[in-house]
mmCIF file of C-alpha atoms and ligand atoms in Angstrom:
data_model
loop_
_atom_site.group_PDB
_atom_site.id
_atom_site.type_symbol
_atom_site.label_atom_id
_atom_site.label_comp_id
_atom_site.label_asym_id
_atom_site.label_seq_id
_atom_site.Cartn_x
_atom_site.Cartn_y
_atom_site.Cartn_z
ATOM 1 C CA UNK A 1 18.693 -19.298 28.576
ATOM 2 C CA UNK A 2 16.409 -17.998 26.463
ATOM 3 C CA UNK A 3 14.131 -20.901 24.871
ATOM 4 C CA UNK A 4 10.386 -19.276 24.126
ATOM 5 C CA UNK A 5 10.305 -16.674 21.356
ATOM 6 C CA UNK A 6 8.481 -15.542 18.741
ATOM 7 C CA UNK A 7 9.119 -13.694 15.613
ATOM 8 C CA UNK A 8 5.790 -11.720 14.355
ATOM 9 C CA UNK A 9 5.564 -11.900 10.848
ATOM 10 C CA UNK A 10 2.849 -11.638 8.078
ATOM 11 C CA UNK A 11 3.670 -11.083 4.318
ATOM 12 C CA UNK A 12 1.564 -8.060 3.997
ATOM 13 C CA UNK A 13 3.661 -5.993 5.741
ATOM 14 C CA UNK A 14 5.801 -5.604 3.121
ATOM 15 C CA UNK A 15 2.928 -3.442 1.362
ATOM 16 C CA UNK A 16 3.832 -0.862 3.464
ATOM 17 C CA UNK A 17 5.673 0.719 0.487
ATOM 18 C CA UNK A 18 5.839 4.530 0.223
ATOM 19 C CA UNK A 19 6.786 4.031 -3.821
ATOM 20 C CA UNK A 20 9.941 3.538 -5.908
ATOM 21 C CA UNK A 21 11.695 6.882 -5.210
ATOM 22 C CA UNK A 22 11.274 6.621 -1.298
ATOM 23 C CA UNK A 23 14.240 5.260 0.721
ATOM 24 C CA UNK A 24 12.377 3.267 2.740
ATOM 25 C CA UNK A 25 12.315 -0.032 0.520
ATOM 26 C CA UNK A 26 10.104 -2.617 1.605
ATOM 27 C CA UNK A 27 12.265 -5.080 -0.061
ATOM 28 C CA UNK A 28 14.389 -4.781 3.231
ATOM 29 C CA UNK A 29 11.722 -6.724 4.869
ATOM 30 C CA UNK A 30 11.184 -9.547 2.641
ATOM 31 C CA UNK A 31 15.263 -9.990 2.359
ATOM 32 C CA UNK A 32 15.469 -10.021 5.920
ATOM 33 C CA UNK A 33 12.764 -12.833 6.256
ATOM 34 C CA UNK A 34 14.156 -14.593 4.151
ATOM 35 C CA UNK A 35 17.573 -14.505 5.309
ATOM 36 C CA UNK A 36 16.105 -15.484 8.411
ATOM 37 C CA UNK A 37 14.875 -18.652 6.693
ATOM 38 C CA UNK A 38 18.325 -19.347 5.163
ATOM 39 C CA UNK A 39 19.828 -19.976 8.458
ATOM 40 C CA UNK A 40 16.960 -21.899 9.401
ATOM 41 C CA UNK A 41 16.255 -19.543 12.709
ATOM 42 C CA UNK A 42 12.586 -19.652 11.576
ATOM 43 C CA UNK A 43 12.506 -23.241 13.025
ATOM 44 C CA UNK A 44 14.087 -22.169 16.651
ATOM 45 C CA UNK A 45 11.144 -19.932 17.146
ATOM 46 C CA UNK A 46 7.377 -19.548 17.029
ATOM 47 C CA UNK A 47 6.444 -17.326 13.559
ATOM 48 C CA UNK A 48 3.147 -15.608 14.357
ATOM 49 C CA UNK A 49 1.172 -13.195 12.127
ATOM 50 C CA UNK A 50 -1.078 -11.088 14.818
ATOM 51 C CA UNK A 51 -4.160 -9.337 13.856
ATOM 52 C CA UNK A 52 -4.180 -5.836 12.690
ATOM 53 C CA UNK A 53 -4.479 -3.425 15.432
ATOM 54 C CA UNK A 54 -8.062 -2.022 15.669
ATOM 55 C CA UNK A 55 -9.614 1.575 16.350
ATOM 56 C CA UNK A 56 -9.662 1.027 20.093
ATOM 57 C CA UNK A 57 -5.723 -0.072 20.082
ATOM 58 C CA UNK A 58 -4.697 2.675 17.620
ATOM 59 C CA UNK A 59 -6.792 5.282 20.069
ATOM 60 C CA UNK A 60 -4.294 4.513 22.900
ATOM 61 C CA UNK A 61 -1.673 6.564 21.386
ATOM 62 C CA UNK A 62 -3.448 8.467 18.409
ATOM 63 C CA UNK A 63 -5.936 11.207 18.105
ATOM 64 C CA UNK A 64 -9.251 9.761 16.540
ATOM 65 C CA UNK A 65 -8.953 12.680 14.286
ATOM 66 C CA UNK A 66 -5.389 11.973 12.707
ATOM 67 C CA UNK A 67 -6.810 7.994 12.546
ATOM 68 C CA UNK A 68 -9.730 9.380 10.175
ATOM 69 C CA UNK A 69 -7.303 11.363 8.274
ATOM 70 C CA UNK A 70 -5.056 8.211 7.622
ATOM 71 C CA UNK A 71 -8.265 6.343 6.807
ATOM 72 C CA UNK A 72 -9.422 8.982 4.072
ATOM 73 C CA UNK A 73 -5.904 9.327 2.686
ATOM 74 C CA UNK A 74 -5.535 5.527 2.354
ATOM 75 C CA UNK A 75 -8.796 5.257 0.174
ATOM 76 C CA UNK A 76 -8.220 8.486 -1.625
ATOM 77 C CA UNK A 77 -4.090 8.678 -1.843
ATOM 78 C CA UNK A 78 -4.233 11.853 -4.482
ATOM 79 C CA UNK A 79 -6.921 13.751 -1.796
ATOM 80 C CA UNK A 80 -3.749 13.913 0.865
ATOM 81 C CA UNK A 81 -2.166 17.207 0.710
ATOM 82 C CA UNK A 82 0.261 17.528 3.784
ATOM 83 C CA UNK A 83 -2.240 17.570 6.417
ATOM 84 C CA UNK A 84 -1.478 15.768 9.479
ATOM 85 C CA UNK A 85 1.877 15.044 7.487
ATOM 86 C CA UNK A 86 -0.010 12.584 5.024
ATOM 87 C CA UNK A 87 0.386 13.441 1.586
ATOM 88 C CA UNK A 88 4.379 14.831 1.753
ATOM 89 C CA UNK A 89 7.497 14.221 0.436
ATOM 90 C CA UNK A 90 8.435 11.863 3.388
ATOM 91 C CA UNK A 91 5.341 10.471 4.024
ATOM 92 C CA UNK A 92 3.517 9.921 0.714
ATOM 93 C CA UNK A 93 -0.324 8.589 0.787
ATOM 94 C CA UNK A 94 -0.926 5.070 -0.899
ATOM 95 C CA UNK A 95 -3.366 2.775 -1.184
ATOM 96 C CA UNK A 96 -4.067 0.953 2.088
ATOM 97 C CA UNK A 97 -1.913 2.793 3.967
ATOM 98 C CA UNK A 98 -4.241 2.621 7.014
ATOM 99 C CA UNK A 99 -4.652 -1.222 6.988
ATOM 100 C CA UNK A 100 -0.624 -1.945 5.997
ATOM 101 C CA UNK A 101 0.253 0.559 9.008
ATOM 102 C CA UNK A 102 -2.590 -0.881 11.304
ATOM 103 C CA UNK A 103 -1.112 -4.323 10.440
ATOM 104 C CA UNK A 104 2.450 -3.444 11.794
ATOM 105 C CA UNK A 105 1.191 -2.208 14.770
ATOM 106 C CA UNK A 106 -0.793 -5.454 15.525
ATOM 107 C CA UNK A 107 2.144 -7.314 15.404
ATOM 108 C CA UNK A 108 4.007 -5.194 17.829
ATOM 109 C CA UNK A 109 0.935 -5.102 20.191
ATOM 110 C CA UNK A 110 0.601 -9.106 19.631
ATOM 111 C CA UNK A 111 4.344 -9.225 20.388
ATOM 112 C CA UNK A 112 3.744 -7.113 23.762
ATOM 113 C CA UNK A 113 0.582 -8.965 24.615
ATOM 114 C CA UNK A 114 2.396 -12.283 24.303
ATOM 115 C CA UNK A 115 5.369 -11.252 26.077
ATOM 116 C CA UNK A 116 3.129 -9.741 29.084
ATOM 117 C CA UNK A 117 1.116 -13.006 29.385
ATOM 118 C CA UNK A 118 4.270 -14.919 29.653
ATOM 119 C CA UNK A 119 3.103 -17.096 26.191
ATOM 120 C CA UNK A 120 6.888 -16.335 25.295
ATOM 121 C CA UNK A 121 10.316 -14.421 26.515
ATOM 122 C CA UNK A 122 10.728 -12.855 23.682
ATOM 123 C CA UNK A 123 9.100 -11.284 20.429
ATOM 124 C CA UNK A 124 10.400 -9.420 17.676
ATOM 125 C CA UNK A 125 8.728 -7.559 14.864
ATOM 126 C CA UNK A 126 11.384 -6.262 12.419
ATOM 127 C CA UNK A 127 8.772 -4.451 10.533
ATOM 128 C CA UNK A 128 8.089 -2.333 13.520
ATOM 129 C CA UNK A 129 9.735 0.435 15.295
ATOM 130 C CA UNK A 130 8.292 3.117 13.715
ATOM 131 C CA UNK A 131 9.241 5.410 16.400
ATOM 132 C CA UNK A 132 8.401 8.971 14.562
ATOM 133 C CA UNK A 133 4.834 8.642 14.076
ATOM 134 C CA UNK A 134 3.322 11.537 16.811
ATOM 135 C CA UNK A 135 -0.177 11.140 18.635
ATOM 136 C CA UNK A 136 -1.605 13.295 15.996
ATOM 137 C CA UNK A 137 0.421 13.235 12.817
ATOM 138 C CA UNK A 138 2.533 11.266 10.483
ATOM 139 C CA UNK A 139 6.504 12.239 10.484
ATOM 140 C CA UNK A 140 9.605 10.138 9.289
ATOM 141 C CA UNK A 141 8.409 7.734 7.504
ATOM 142 C CA UNK A 142 6.324 6.337 10.371
ATOM 143 C CA UNK A 143 2.263 6.321 10.096
ATOM 144 C CA UNK A 144 1.295 4.607 13.130
ATOM 145 C CA UNK A 145 3.570 4.367 16.376
ATOM 146 C CA UNK A 146 3.932 0.566 16.509
ATOM 147 C CA UNK A 147 6.026 0.897 19.552
ATOM 148 C CA UNK A 148 4.265 3.506 21.496
ATOM 149 C CA UNK A 149 1.226 1.302 21.226
ATOM 150 C CA UNK A 150 2.994 -1.925 22.428
ATOM 151 C CA UNK A 151 4.219 0.083 25.406
ATOM 152 C CA UNK A 152 0.533 1.554 25.608
ATOM 153 C CA UNK A 153 -1.033 -2.041 25.434
ATOM 154 C CA UNK A 154 1.500 -3.306 28.320
ATOM 155 C CA UNK A 155 0.136 -0.320 30.595
ATOM 156 C CA UNK A 156 -3.577 -1.205 29.675
ATOM 157 C CA UNK A 157 -2.663 -5.429 30.611
ATOM 158 C CA UNK A 158 -1.500 -3.683 34.052
ATOM 159 C CA UNK A 159 2.299 -2.757 33.980
ATOM 160 C CA UNK A 160 3.713 -0.436 35.845
ATOM 161 C CA UNK A 161 7.167 0.061 34.403
ATOM 162 C CA UNK A 162 8.567 -0.491 30.976
ATOM 163 C CA UNK A 163 11.170 0.300 29.637
ATOM 164 C CA UNK A 164 12.072 1.781 25.939
ATOM 165 C CA UNK A 165 15.502 1.621 24.714
ATOM 166 C CA UNK A 166 15.961 3.327 21.029
ATOM 167 C CA UNK A 167 19.269 2.698 19.119
ATOM 168 C CA UNK A 168 17.949 3.964 15.413
ATOM 169 C CA UNK A 169 20.256 6.926 14.536
ATOM 170 C CA UNK A 170 17.129 9.045 14.651
ATOM 171 C CA UNK A 171 15.648 10.292 17.870
ATOM 172 C CA UNK A 172 12.778 8.424 19.193
ATOM 173 C CA UNK A 173 10.782 11.226 19.115
ATOM 174 C CA UNK A 174 7.328 9.961 18.665
ATOM 175 C CA UNK A 175 7.675 7.406 21.977
ATOM 176 C CA UNK A 176 8.896 9.903 23.840
ATOM 177 C CA UNK A 177 6.111 12.571 23.131
ATOM 178 C CA UNK A 178 3.545 9.658 23.890
ATOM 179 C CA UNK A 179 5.038 9.012 27.247
ATOM 180 C CA UNK A 180 6.278 12.595 27.998
ATOM 181 C CA UNK A 181 4.139 13.049 31.250
ATOM 182 C CA UNK A 182 4.351 9.598 32.470
ATOM 183 C CA UNK A 183 6.666 7.959 35.313
ATOM 184 C CA UNK A 184 5.626 4.696 34.345
ATOM 185 C CA UNK A 185 7.904 4.637 30.562
ATOM 186 C CA UNK A 186 11.367 5.382 31.101
ATOM 187 C CA UNK A 187 12.484 6.193 27.107
ATOM 188 C CA UNK A 188 15.949 6.365 26.594
ATOM 189 C CA UNK A 189 17.015 7.051 22.975
ATOM 190 C CA UNK A 190 20.651 6.747 21.657
ATOM 191 C CA UNK A 191 20.796 8.770 18.219
ATOM 192 C CA UNK A 192 23.016 11.102 16.037
ATOM 193 C CA UNK A 193 23.159 15.012 17.388
ATOM 194 C CA UNK A 194 19.809 16.944 16.842
ATOM 195 C CA UNK A 195 22.088 19.617 15.211
ATOM 196 C CA UNK A 196 22.958 17.504 12.065
ATOM 197 C CA UNK A 197 20.046 15.197 11.713
ATOM 198 C CA UNK A 198 16.227 14.733 11.176
ATOM 199 C CA UNK A 199 13.983 15.486 13.873
ATOM 200 C CA UNK A 200 16.048 18.226 15.268
ATOM 201 C CA UNK A 201 15.075 16.746 18.610
ATOM 202 C CA UNK A 202 16.648 14.286 21.404
ATOM 203 C CA UNK A 203 18.562 16.866 22.836
ATOM 204 C CA UNK A 204 20.152 15.419 26.832
ATOM 205 C CA UNK A 205 18.036 18.630 28.315
ATOM 206 C CA UNK A 206 14.846 16.783 27.363
ATOM 207 C CA UNK A 207 14.018 14.680 30.367
ATOM 208 C CA UNK A 208 10.142 14.961 30.471
ATOM 209 C CA UNK A 209 7.377 16.920 32.269
ATOM 210 C CA UNK A 210 4.901 17.027 35.523
ATOM 211 C CA UNK A 211 5.148 13.535 36.949
ATOM 212 C CA UNK A 212 7.372 12.157 33.931
ATOM 213 C CA UNK A 213 10.265 14.317 34.971
ATOM 214 C CA UNK A 214 13.125 12.271 34.753
ATOM 215 C CA UNK A 215 11.788 9.806 32.640
ATOM 216 C CA UNK A 216 13.097 10.808 29.149
ATOM 217 C CA UNK A 217 16.410 10.460 28.834
ATOM 218 C CA UNK A 218 18.522 11.607 25.255
ATOM 219 C CA UNK A 219 21.922 11.029 24.444
ATOM 220 C CA UNK A 220 23.032 13.138 21.404
ATOM 221 C CA UNK A 221 25.976 11.579 19.682
ATOM 222 C CA UNK A 222 28.503 13.616 17.291
ATOM 223 C CA UNK A 223 28.599 13.127 13.796
ATOM 224 C CA UNK A 224 31.148 10.367 12.899
ATOM 225 C CA UNK A 225 30.977 8.001 15.886
ATOM 226 C CA UNK A 226 32.251 4.625 15.582
ATOM 227 C CA UNK A 227 31.675 1.370 17.548
ATOM 228 C CA UNK A 228 33.979 2.098 20.217
ATOM 229 C CA UNK A 229 31.974 5.415 21.066
ATOM 230 C CA UNK A 230 28.690 4.024 20.550
ATOM 231 C CA UNK A 231 28.615 0.786 22.838
ATOM 232 C CA UNK A 232 30.420 3.035 25.166
ATOM 233 C CA UNK A 233 27.753 5.466 25.529
ATOM 234 C CA UNK A 234 24.977 2.410 25.619
ATOM 235 C CA UNK A 235 27.119 0.935 28.249
ATOM 236 C CA UNK A 236 27.604 4.345 30.108
ATOM 237 C CA UNK A 237 24.184 5.029 30.548
ATOM 238 C CA UNK A 238 21.395 2.406 29.854
ATOM 239 C CA UNK A 239 22.371 -0.487 32.212
ATOM 240 C CA UNK A 240 22.488 2.088 35.428
ATOM 241 C CA UNK A 241 19.224 3.537 34.416
ATOM 242 C CA UNK A 242 17.554 0.167 33.927
ATOM 243 C CA UNK A 243 18.733 -1.031 37.564
ATOM 244 C CA UNK A 244 17.433 1.903 39.186
ATOM 245 C CA UNK A 245 14.067 1.814 37.401
ATOM 246 C CA UNK A 246 13.265 -2.203 37.368
ATOM 247 C CA UNK A 247 11.883 -2.630 34.416
ATOM 248 C CA UNK A 248 9.200 -5.168 33.892
ATOM 249 C CA UNK A 249 9.335 -5.383 30.309
ATOM 250 C CA UNK A 250 11.870 -4.086 27.912
ATOM 251 C CA UNK A 251 11.124 -2.559 24.402
ATOM 252 C CA UNK A 252 13.867 -2.063 22.132
ATOM 253 C CA UNK A 253 13.950 -0.354 18.687
ATOM 254 C CA UNK A 254 17.194 -1.532 16.534
ATOM 255 C CA UNK A 255 16.679 0.881 13.546
ATOM 256 C CA UNK A 256 19.847 -0.128 11.658
ATOM 257 C CA UNK A 257 20.571 3.283 10.225
ATOM 258 C CA UNK A 258 23.765 4.278 12.561
ATOM 259 C CA UNK A 259 25.587 1.961 10.228
ATOM 260 C CA UNK A 260 28.175 3.391 8.015
ATOM 261 C CA UNK A 261 26.864 2.687 4.903
ATOM 262 C CA UNK A 262 23.631 4.363 5.331
ATOM 263 C CA UNK A 263 22.882 7.057 3.205
ATOM 264 C CA UNK A 264 20.735 9.004 5.293
ATOM 265 C CA UNK A 265 22.750 9.526 8.291
ATOM 266 C CA UNK A 266 26.023 10.117 9.688
ATOM 267 C CA UNK A 267 27.199 7.684 12.363
ATOM 268 C CA UNK A 268 29.743 4.871 11.353
ATOM 269 C CA UNK A 269 28.758 2.053 13.231
ATOM 270 C CA UNK A 270 29.255 -1.380 11.972
ATOM 271 C CA UNK A 271 27.377 -4.510 11.768
ATOM 272 C CA UNK A 272 29.306 -5.908 14.515
ATOM 273 C CA UNK A 273 28.648 -3.249 16.813
ATOM 274 C CA UNK A 274 24.685 -3.312 16.151
ATOM 275 C CA UNK A 275 24.883 -6.774 17.132
ATOM 276 C CA UNK A 276 27.140 -6.088 20.436
ATOM 277 C CA UNK A 277 24.149 -3.538 21.559
ATOM 278 C CA UNK A 278 21.398 -6.534 20.528
ATOM 279 C CA UNK A 279 23.305 -9.275 22.865
ATOM 280 C CA UNK A 280 23.440 -6.362 25.349
ATOM 281 C CA UNK A 281 19.920 -5.598 25.543
ATOM 282 C CA UNK A 282 18.866 -9.432 25.445
ATOM 283 C CA UNK A 283 21.009 -9.764 28.139
ATOM 284 C CA UNK A 284 19.359 -6.278 30.046
ATOM 285 C CA UNK A 285 16.280 -7.847 29.550
ATOM 286 C CA UNK A 286 16.909 -11.101 31.478
ATOM 287 C CA UNK A 287 18.985 -8.807 34.461
ATOM 288 C CA UNK A 288 16.357 -6.576 34.882
ATOM 289 C CA UNK A 289 12.972 -7.402 33.411
ATOM 290 C CA UNK A 290 12.627 -11.246 34.166
ATOM 291 C CA UNK A 291 13.749 -12.043 30.158
ATOM 292 C CA UNK A 292 10.537 -9.917 29.270
ATOM 293 C CA UNK A 293 11.937 -8.365 26.044
ATOM 294 C CA UNK A 294 10.266 -7.213 22.610
ATOM 295 C CA UNK A 295 12.672 -5.876 20.211
ATOM 296 C CA UNK A 296 11.669 -3.904 17.226
ATOM 297 C CA UNK A 297 12.932 -2.579 13.576
ATOM 298 C CA UNK A 298 13.042 0.726 12.658
ATOM 299 C CA UNK A 299 15.195 3.093 10.184
ATOM 300 C CA UNK A 300 18.073 1.134 7.811
ATOM 301 C CA UNK A 301 18.249 2.171 3.921
ATOM 302 C CA UNK A 302 21.247 0.306 3.287
ATOM 303 C CA UNK A 303 18.407 -2.386 2.674
ATOM 304 C CA UNK A 304 20.759 -5.167 0.678
ATOM 305 C CA UNK A 305 23.874 -5.107 2.485
ATOM 306 C CA UNK A 306 22.786 -3.960 6.247
ATOM 307 C CA UNK A 307 19.306 -4.300 7.344
ATOM 308 C CA UNK A 308 18.961 -8.106 6.405
ATOM 309 C CA UNK A 309 21.808 -9.204 8.106
ATOM 310 C CA UNK A 310 21.312 -6.910 11.384
ATOM 311 C CA UNK A 311 18.082 -7.805 12.097
ATOM 312 C CA UNK A 312 18.884 -11.486 11.123
ATOM 313 C CA UNK A 313 21.273 -11.381 14.047
ATOM 314 C CA UNK A 314 18.378 -9.715 16.524
ATOM 315 C CA UNK A 315 16.360 -12.895 15.403
ATOM 316 C CA UNK A 316 18.873 -15.009 16.260
ATOM 317 C CA UNK A 317 19.744 -13.684 19.562
ATOM 318 C CA UNK A 318 16.106 -13.597 20.764
ATOM 319 C CA UNK A 319 15.724 -17.404 19.614
ATOM 320 C CA UNK A 320 18.386 -18.656 21.714
ATOM 321 C CA UNK A 321 20.743 -19.344 18.560
ATOM 322 C CA UNK A 322 22.652 -16.386 17.888
ATOM 323 C CA UNK A 323 24.534 -16.513 14.332
ATOM 324 C CA UNK A 324 28.015 -16.248 14.624
ATOM 325 C CA UNK A 325 29.593 -12.797 13.046
ATOM 326 C CA UNK A 326 31.897 -15.136 11.102
ATOM 327 C CA UNK A 327 29.284 -17.439 9.346
ATOM 328 C CA UNK A 328 28.778 -17.700 5.779
ATOM 329 C CA UNK A 329 25.830 -16.131 4.009
ATOM 330 C CA UNK A 330 23.791 -19.222 2.379
ATOM 331 C CA UNK A 331 24.332 -18.869 -1.417
ATOM 332 C CA UNK A 332 20.722 -19.177 -2.285
ATOM 333 C CA UNK A 333 19.993 -15.798 -0.523
ATOM 334 C CA UNK A 334 22.594 -14.175 -2.042
ATOM 335 C CA UNK A 335 21.251 -15.484 -5.570
ATOM 336 C CA UNK A 336 17.768 -14.208 -4.433
ATOM 337 C CA UNK A 337 18.993 -10.672 -3.479
ATOM 338 C CA UNK A 338 20.650 -10.725 -7.082
ATOM 339 C CA UNK A 339 17.900 -11.616 -8.922
ATOM 340 C CA UNK A 340 15.725 -9.222 -6.979
ATOM 341 C CA UNK A 341 17.970 -6.232 -6.523
ATOM 342 C CA UNK A 342 20.471 -6.728 -9.257
ATOM 343 C CA UNK A 343 23.063 -6.013 -6.302
ATOM 344 C CA UNK A 344 25.413 -8.310 -5.250
ATOM 345 C CA UNK A 345 24.705 -9.261 -1.508
ATOM 346 C CA UNK A 346 26.851 -9.649 1.311
ATOM 347 C CA UNK A 347 29.157 -12.919 2.200
ATOM 348 C CA UNK A 348 29.475 -12.948 5.975
ATOM 349 C CA UNK A 349 27.319 -11.940 8.846
ATOM 350 C CA UNK A 350 30.422 -9.576 9.717
ATOM 351 C CA UNK A 351 32.041 -5.995 8.867
ATOM 352 C CA UNK A 352 34.950 -7.749 10.047
ATOM 353 C CA UNK A 353 35.164 -5.831 13.315
ATOM 354 C CA UNK A 354 33.878 -8.626 16.021
ATOM 355 C CA UNK A 355 34.623 -8.696 18.927
ATOM 356 C CA UNK A 356 34.014 -4.966 19.389
ATOM 357 C CA UNK A 357 36.530 -3.410 21.765
ATOM 358 C CA UNK A 358 35.347 -0.385 23.830
ATOM 359 C CA UNK A 359 36.567 1.548 27.486
ATOM 360 C CA UNK A 360 34.021 1.189 30.241
ATOM 361 C CA UNK A 361 32.599 4.585 31.629
ATOM 362 C CA UNK A 362 33.383 3.261 35.402
ATOM 363 C CA UNK A 363 37.252 3.185 34.073
ATOM 364 C CA UNK A 364 37.226 6.548 33.620
ATOM 365 C CA UNK A 365 36.267 9.075 31.179
ATOM 366 C CA UNK A 366 37.945 12.298 29.071
ATOM 367 C CA UNK A 367 36.129 15.386 29.518
ATOM 368 C CA UNK A 368 37.681 16.755 26.230
ATOM 369 C CA UNK A 369 36.490 13.862 24.132
ATOM 370 C CA UNK A 370 33.108 14.544 22.071
ATOM 371 C CA UNK A 371 31.651 11.309 23.006
ATOM 372 C CA UNK A 372 32.339 11.436 26.634
ATOM 373 C CA UNK A 373 30.937 14.804 26.731
ATOM 374 C CA UNK A 374 27.881 13.692 24.812
ATOM 375 C CA UNK A 375 27.257 11.067 27.564
ATOM 376 C CA UNK A 376 28.426 13.727 30.849
ATOM 377 C CA UNK A 377 25.439 15.549 29.197
ATOM 378 C CA UNK A 378 23.124 13.260 29.638
ATOM 379 C CA UNK A 379 23.743 12.030 33.170
ATOM 380 C CA UNK A 380 24.065 15.173 34.163
ATOM 381 C CA UNK A 381 20.872 16.341 32.852
ATOM 382 C CA UNK A 382 18.771 13.407 34.089
ATOM 383 C CA UNK A 383 20.600 10.745 36.315
ATOM 384 C CA UNK A 384 20.136 13.287 39.556
ATOM 385 C CA UNK A 385 16.686 13.579 38.589
ATOM 386 C CA UNK A 386 16.409 9.603 39.214
ATOM 387 C CA UNK A 387 18.633 9.733 42.269
ATOM 388 C CA UNK A 388 21.524 8.494 40.235
ATOM 389 C CA UNK A 389 25.126 10.498 40.703
ATOM 390 C CA UNK A 390 25.935 12.087 37.283
HETATM 391 ZN ZN1 ZN B 401 16.438 6.455 11.980
#
């Protein structure tokens, strides 16, 4: 049911590199692209390199003074000392930072254009999903917010209802901020609770403002949430909202840092649950958005064991040739992993937890359960604002 798809890829995106001691190692992008190739998925869809986002596109979301600061830091990294969040521990300045950040943004914008025009139904940019970048500053390993830029471009092209679904372990704060007062964009973020994780926002009570009141949705899950709770929370919130909002296009962000092996966060989700939610996003796009689906990467710091497998599943789903969880990983890729990282790569496309079983919200909830409490807090805060029962 999913014929035409494209993968956005330009090898130069691996130049998005904050240096050897930074957790966002670009080897994760390179290994993902190679695993996609090892499964032959790159023959199932078009592999396309879009041009970098230009100044006028960047300005759809970002302030001009911030763009100027990124360019200055990019030309003279030693001169960045924390202004606009640049030259910090999280976002060190590096030579060529503006160019590669604009290139990643351009892949997401190009994905949005292709899907909106109807050239393809689905487009994937796993180098994107840099959801923390703010209109006026860098944050959380993110310089330009390619997700917000893709959405802004859709609006510029005439879209009236865009749904953004963010399942990264961190709150999608930059995208929420960009469309805080805009009723045309419904942002939904499922993440670890702000009391235990960066960026300390994403409380259920954050619901948007002005004309956008009720267009921001936040599900704050307790540390330790596992597969059944995470998938249950997704299904207890997202489908009903999309049925009501009737998006013309869905942009989803698939940060792989919800995984139990991720070193920077505290959810306990497996690759199999990540895959289940990717499948659900794909189905929701067909059910509610005429198949129009832009899927992005995001966080993910278990760069050998988790990220390549998670986003290879995402590409397979978009390509209409999903990789079965039990499939063995081609030996050539594992040799490449060892050569590049001196680590042993995983052997299968599963963590052994497929299929993911979970109880549906409709079959009842337990007010004493912490995950159900989180879901209830979200539904009570925002569902009535959208005319839905909490
Ligand atoms: Zn993240």
